[in-house]
PDB file of C-alpha atoms in Angstrom:
ATOM      1  CA  UNK A   1       7.779  -0.945  81.559  1.00  0.00           C
ATOM      2  CA  UNK A   2      11.465  -0.289  83.319  1.00  0.00           C
ATOM      3  CA  UNK A   3      10.999  -2.195  86.076  1.00  0.00           C
ATOM      4  CA  UNK A   4      10.335  -4.811  84.118  1.00  0.00           C
ATOM      5  CA  UNK A   5      12.546  -4.466  81.764  1.00  0.00           C
ATOM      6  CA  UNK A   6      15.131  -4.394  85.244  1.00  0.00           C
ATOM      7  CA  UNK A   7      13.324  -7.703  85.266  1.00  0.00           C
ATOM      8  CA  UNK A   8      13.890  -9.638  82.674  1.00  0.00           C
ATOM      9  CA  UNK A   9      17.552  -8.208  81.283  1.00  0.00           C
ATOM     10  CA  UNK A  10      18.414  -9.416  85.284  1.00  0.00           C
ATOM     11  CA  UNK A  11      16.563 -13.134  84.770  1.00  0.00           C
ATOM     12  CA  UNK A  12      18.138 -13.164  82.135  1.00  0.00           C
ATOM     13  CA  UNK A  13      22.078 -13.389  82.870  1.00  0.00           C
ATOM     14  CA  UNK A  14      21.877 -15.096  85.823  1.00  0.00           C
ATOM     15  CA  UNK A  15      20.229 -17.493  83.708  1.00  0.00           C
ATOM     16  CA  UNK A  16      23.846 -17.520  81.526  1.00  0.00           C
ATOM     17  CA  UNK A  17      25.628 -17.541  84.258  1.00  0.00           C
ATOM     18  CA  UNK A  18      23.831 -21.055  85.336  1.00  0.00           C
ATOM     19  CA  UNK A  19      24.424 -22.332  82.277  1.00  0.00           C
ATOM     20  CA  UNK A  20      27.936 -21.598  81.945  1.00  0.00           C
ATOM     21  CA  UNK A  21      27.671 -23.721  85.302  1.00  0.00           C
ATOM     22  CA  UNK A  22      26.081 -26.038  83.493  1.00  0.00           C
ATOM     23  CA  UNK A  23      27.986 -26.592  80.580  1.00  0.00           C
ATOM     24  CA  UNK A  24      31.396 -26.462  83.108  1.00  0.00           C
ATOM     25  CA  UNK A  25      29.970 -29.710  84.505  1.00  0.00           C
ATOM     26  CA  UNK A  26      29.026 -31.416  81.980  1.00  0.00           C
ATOM     27  CA  UNK A  27      31.871 -31.403  80.914  1.00  0.00           C
ATOM     28  CA  UNK A  28      33.347 -32.878  83.921  1.00  0.00           C
ATOM     29  CA  UNK A  29      31.125 -35.580  83.715  1.00  0.00           C
ATOM     30  CA  UNK A  30      31.697 -36.445  80.195  1.00  0.00           C
ATOM     31  CA  UNK A  31      35.825 -36.670  80.600  1.00  0.00           C
ATOM     32  CA  UNK A  32      34.130 -39.070  83.561  1.00  0.00           C
ATOM     33  CA  UNK A  33      32.164 -41.349  81.824  1.00  0.00           C
ATOM     34  CA  UNK A  34      35.090 -40.746  78.738  1.00  0.00           C
ATOM     35  CA  UNK A  35      37.658 -42.310  81.384  1.00  0.00           C
ATOM     36  CA  UNK A  36      35.180 -45.808  82.119  1.00  0.00           C
ATOM     37  CA  UNK A  37      35.058 -45.986  78.745  1.00  0.00           C
ATOM     38  CA  UNK A  38      38.325 -46.717  78.234  1.00  0.00           C
ATOM     39  CA  UNK A  39      38.952 -48.512  80.902  1.00  0.00           C
ATOM     40  CA  UNK A  40      35.997 -50.843  79.377  1.00  0.00           C
ATOM     41  CA  UNK A  41      37.960 -50.590  75.786  1.00  0.00           C
ATOM     42  CA  UNK A  42      40.688 -51.631  77.206  1.00  0.00           C
ATOM     43  CA  UNK A  43      39.170 -54.673  79.408  1.00  0.00           C
ATOM     44  CA  UNK A  44      38.043 -55.749  75.552  1.00  0.00           C
ATOM     45  CA  UNK A  45      40.058 -55.676  73.621  1.00  0.00           C
ATOM     46  CA  UNK A  46      42.731 -57.504  76.303  1.00  0.00           C
ATOM     47  CA  UNK A  47      40.673 -59.551  77.791  1.00  0.00           C
ATOM     48  CA  UNK A  48      37.656 -60.183  75.797  1.00  0.00           C
ATOM     49  CA  UNK A  49      39.260 -60.028  72.441  1.00  0.00           C
ATOM     50  CA  UNK A  50      36.612 -58.330  71.666  1.00  0.00           C
ATOM     51  CA  UNK A  51      35.261 -57.371  68.042  1.00  0.00           C
ATOM     52  CA  UNK A  52      35.870 -53.465  68.009  1.00  0.00           C
ATOM     53  CA  UNK A  53      32.121 -53.105  67.182  1.00  0.00           C
ATOM     54  CA  UNK A  54      31.247 -55.170  69.414  1.00  0.00           C
ATOM     55  CA  UNK A  55      33.211 -52.996  72.944  1.00  0.00           C
ATOM     56  CA  UNK A  56      31.612 -49.971  71.105  1.00  0.00           C
ATOM     57  CA  UNK A  57      28.305 -51.347  71.738  1.00  0.00           C
ATOM     58  CA  UNK A  58      29.319 -52.645  75.025  1.00  0.00           C
ATOM     59  CA  UNK A  59      30.733 -48.909  75.851  1.00  0.00           C
ATOM     60  CA  UNK A  60      27.415 -47.323  74.442  1.00  0.00           C
ATOM     61  CA  UNK A  61      25.446 -49.247  76.809  1.00  0.00           C
ATOM     62  CA  UNK A  62      27.438 -49.212  80.412  1.00  0.00           C
ATOM     63  CA  UNK A  63      28.176 -45.076  79.532  1.00  0.00           C
ATOM     64  CA  UNK A  64      26.299 -42.260  80.094  1.00  0.00           C
ATOM     65  CA  UNK A  65      24.210 -38.985  78.123  1.00  0.00           C
ATOM     66  CA  UNK A  66      26.004 -37.768  74.673  1.00  0.00           C
ATOM     67  CA  UNK A  67      29.119 -40.139  75.800  1.00  0.00           C
ATOM     68  CA  UNK A  68      26.927 -43.260  74.922  1.00  0.00           C
ATOM     69  CA  UNK A  69      25.507 -41.354  71.745  1.00  0.00           C
ATOM     70  CA  UNK A  70      29.164 -41.034  70.553  1.00  0.00           C
ATOM     71  CA  UNK A  71      29.396 -45.024  71.354  1.00  0.00           C
ATOM     72  CA  UNK A  72      26.607 -46.420  69.820  1.00  0.00           C
ATOM     73  CA  UNK A  73      26.936 -43.880  66.747  1.00  0.00           C
ATOM     74  CA  UNK A  74      30.436 -45.329  65.694  1.00  0.00           C
ATOM     75  CA  UNK A  75      29.459 -49.000  66.524  1.00  0.00           C
ATOM     76  CA  UNK A  76      25.886 -48.288  64.634  1.00  0.00           C
ATOM     77  CA  UNK A  77      28.248 -47.047  61.797  1.00  0.00           C
ATOM     78  CA  UNK A  78      31.026 -50.235  62.146  1.00  0.00           C
ATOM     79  CA  UNK A  79      28.631 -51.609  60.975  1.00  0.00           C
ATOM     80  CA  UNK A  80      27.701 -50.533  57.644  1.00  0.00           C
ATOM     81  CA  UNK A  81      31.076 -51.058  56.427  1.00  0.00           C
ATOM     82  CA  UNK A  82      32.839 -49.544  53.883  1.00  0.00           C
ATOM     83  CA  UNK A  83      34.341 -46.508  55.363  1.00  0.00           C
ATOM     84  CA  UNK A  84      37.515 -46.551  57.981  1.00  0.00           C
ATOM     85  CA  UNK A  85      38.126 -46.667  61.724  1.00  0.00           C
ATOM     86  CA  UNK A  86      38.620 -43.032  61.724  1.00  0.00           C
ATOM     87  CA  UNK A  87      37.208 -41.873  58.501  1.00  0.00           C
ATOM     88  CA  UNK A  88      34.145 -43.464  61.351  1.00  0.00           C
ATOM     89  CA  UNK A  89      35.308 -41.919  64.726  1.00  0.00           C
ATOM     90  CA  UNK A  90      35.469 -38.258  63.011  1.00  0.00           C
ATOM     91  CA  UNK A  91      31.487 -37.899  61.065  1.00  0.00           C
ATOM     92  CA  UNK A  92      30.668 -39.707  65.396  1.00  0.00           C
ATOM     93  CA  UNK A  93      32.768 -37.092  66.997  1.00  0.00           C
ATOM     94  CA  UNK A  94      30.758 -33.578  64.651  1.00  0.00           C
ATOM     95  CA  UNK A  95      27.652 -35.992  65.066  1.00  0.00           C
ATOM     96  CA  UNK A  96      27.343 -36.215  68.541  1.00  0.00           C
ATOM     97  CA  UNK A  97      29.888 -33.318  69.810  1.00  0.00           C
ATOM     98  CA  UNK A  98      29.566 -31.465  66.369  1.00  0.00           C
ATOM     99  CA  UNK A  99      28.680 -27.802  66.398  1.00  0.00           C
ATOM    100  CA  UNK A 100      25.339 -27.501  68.606  1.00  0.00           C
ATOM    101  CA  UNK A 101      27.003 -29.647  71.115  1.00  0.00           C
ATOM    102  CA  UNK A 102      30.637 -28.654  71.053  1.00  0.00           C
ATOM    103  CA  UNK A 103      30.845 -27.012  74.619  1.00  0.00           C
ATOM    104  CA  UNK A 104      30.049 -30.591  76.613  1.00  0.00           C
ATOM    105  CA  UNK A 105      34.002 -30.778  75.850  1.00  0.00           C
ATOM    106  CA  UNK A 106      37.065 -28.049  75.434  1.00  0.00           C
ATOM    107  CA  UNK A 107      39.492 -28.142  72.432  1.00  0.00           C
ATOM    108  CA  UNK A 108      41.943 -30.722  73.855  1.00  0.00           C
ATOM    109  CA  UNK A 109      39.863 -32.478  74.911  1.00  0.00           C
ATOM    110  CA  UNK A 110      38.176 -33.020  71.500  1.00  0.00           C
ATOM    111  CA  UNK A 111      41.808 -32.781  69.831  1.00  0.00           C
ATOM    112  CA  UNK A 112      43.186 -35.585  72.196  1.00  0.00           C
ATOM    113  CA  UNK A 113      39.960 -37.574  71.687  1.00  0.00           C
ATOM    114  CA  UNK A 114      39.524 -37.259  67.507  1.00  0.00           C
ATOM    115  CA  UNK A 115      43.588 -38.160  68.429  1.00  0.00           C
ATOM    116  CA  UNK A 116      42.558 -40.907  69.927  1.00  0.00           C
ATOM    117  CA  UNK A 117      39.953 -42.169  66.702  1.00  0.00           C
ATOM    118  CA  UNK A 118      43.283 -42.022  64.339  1.00  0.00           C
ATOM    119  CA  UNK A 119      45.164 -45.172  66.295  1.00  0.00           C
ATOM    120  CA  UNK A 120      42.041 -47.479  66.997  1.00  0.00           C
ATOM    121  CA  UNK A 121      41.333 -49.838  64.636  1.00  0.00           C
ATOM    122  CA  UNK A 122      44.850 -49.930  62.463  1.00  0.00           C
ATOM    123  CA  UNK A 123      47.094 -51.376  65.662  1.00  0.00           C
ATOM    124  CA  UNK A 124      48.245 -54.965  66.381  1.00  0.00           C
ATOM    125  CA  UNK A 125      46.020 -55.523  70.071  1.00  0.00           C
ATOM    126  CA  UNK A 126      49.288 -53.898  72.109  1.00  0.00           C
ATOM    127  CA  UNK A 127      50.146 -50.695  70.431  1.00  0.00           C
ATOM    128  CA  UNK A 128      46.295 -50.157  70.409  1.00  0.00           C
ATOM    129  CA  UNK A 129      46.223 -50.953  74.236  1.00  0.00           C
ATOM    130  CA  UNK A 130      49.159 -47.960  74.831  1.00  0.00           C
ATOM    131  CA  UNK A 131      47.064 -45.205  73.514  1.00  0.00           C
ATOM    132  CA  UNK A 132      44.031 -46.276  74.930  1.00  0.00           C
ATOM    133  CA  UNK A 133      46.633 -45.378  78.305  1.00  0.00           C
ATOM    134  CA  UNK A 134      48.663 -42.635  76.861  1.00  0.00           C
ATOM    135  CA  UNK A 135      44.561 -41.057  76.544  1.00  0.00           C
ATOM    136  CA  UNK A 136      43.740 -42.504  80.008  1.00  0.00           C
ATOM    137  CA  UNK A 137      46.681 -40.295  81.512  1.00  0.00           C
ATOM    138  CA  UNK A 138      45.693 -37.701  79.738  1.00  0.00           C
ATOM    139  CA  UNK A 139      42.394 -38.019  80.405  1.00  0.00           C
ATOM    140  CA  UNK A 140      43.026 -38.000  84.223  1.00  0.00           C
ATOM    141  CA  UNK A 141      44.968 -34.963  84.067  1.00  0.00           C
ATOM    142  CA  UNK A 142      41.893 -32.987  82.472  1.00  0.00           C
ATOM    143  CA  UNK A 143      39.612 -34.721  84.553  1.00  0.00           C
ATOM    144  CA  UNK A 144      41.893 -33.729  87.972  1.00  0.00           C
ATOM    145  CA  UNK A 145      42.138 -29.839  86.705  1.00  0.00           C
ATOM    146  CA  UNK A 146      38.126 -29.981  85.567  1.00  0.00           C
ATOM    147  CA  UNK A 147      37.738 -31.259  89.744  1.00  0.00           C
ATOM    148  CA  UNK A 148      40.047 -28.564  91.290  1.00  0.00           C
ATOM    149  CA  UNK A 149      38.219 -26.271  89.269  1.00  0.00           C
ATOM    150  CA  UNK A 150      35.085 -27.056  89.934  1.00  0.00           C
ATOM    151  CA  UNK A 151      34.029 -25.258  93.255  1.00  0.00           C
ATOM    152  CA  UNK A 152      35.094 -22.376  91.829  1.00  0.00           C
ATOM    153  CA  UNK A 153      33.514 -21.922  89.315  1.00  0.00           C
ATOM    154  CA  UNK A 154      30.207 -23.530  89.923  1.00  0.00           C
ATOM    155  CA  UNK A 155      29.823 -20.519  91.799  1.00  0.00           C
ATOM    156  CA  UNK A 156      32.043 -17.417  90.099  1.00  0.00           C
ATOM    157  CA  UNK A 157      29.777 -18.604  86.752  1.00  0.00           C
ATOM    158  CA  UNK A 158      26.249 -17.450  88.459  1.00  0.00           C
ATOM    159  CA  UNK A 159      27.709 -14.638  90.650  1.00  0.00           C
ATOM    160  CA  UNK A 160      29.553 -13.405  87.190  1.00  0.00           C
ATOM    161  CA  UNK A 161      26.213 -13.363  85.526  1.00  0.00           C
ATOM    162  CA  UNK A 162      24.048 -11.548  88.263  1.00  0.00           C
ATOM    163  CA  UNK A 163      27.082  -8.484  88.781  1.00  0.00           C
ATOM    164  CA  UNK A 164      26.886  -8.984  85.015  1.00  0.00           C
ATOM    165  CA  UNK A 165      23.017  -8.014  84.984  1.00  0.00           C
ATOM    166  CA  UNK A 166      23.278  -5.446  87.852  1.00  0.00           C
ATOM    167  CA  UNK A 167      25.937  -3.838  85.685  1.00  0.00           C
ATOM    168  CA  UNK A 168      23.643  -3.917  82.048  1.00  0.00           C
ATOM    169  CA  UNK A 169      20.766  -2.325  84.419  1.00  0.00           C
ATOM    170  CA  UNK A 170      22.687   0.631  85.929  1.00  0.00           C
ATOM    171  CA  UNK A 171      23.848   1.267  83.059  1.00  0.00           C
ATOM    172  CA  UNK A 172      20.824   1.459  81.071  1.00  0.00           C
ATOM    173  CA  UNK A 173      19.310   3.531  84.193  1.00  0.00           C
TER     174      UNK A 173
END
């Protein structure tokens, strides 16, 4: 019975390590998808002069996972009308990256994305492009940090989970 308990503790603790690893990889992937989406949006605003609902729909079509869901939610809410862009942006941000998916973005990522939503839709074309460029610069820095730590963290989290499980088993024996 004791052996079975130890086995379950080890499996559970290793799974926690792999969960943290997956969380970190999802964050890195989401940052890259956001960067791709911002390049698309810059092109749609500067060259296509595309209305924002259509631009957000195009972004959702050309990105993946949570980022795609986020921009699709914005596009659908903008079609309904009745709310300001910052309200629509905040609602979609909370819906897609809300409490259950909050782990897919860090607090800083969340804050930067929320700030971007406050600048879109109100300013003229040139100011929107400048705010997108500033956000892309912040994204680039976050992506560089994420990539620099990626190998270390993807090996560290499973190892810590395993070591933590071993320590817990030793304490219980």
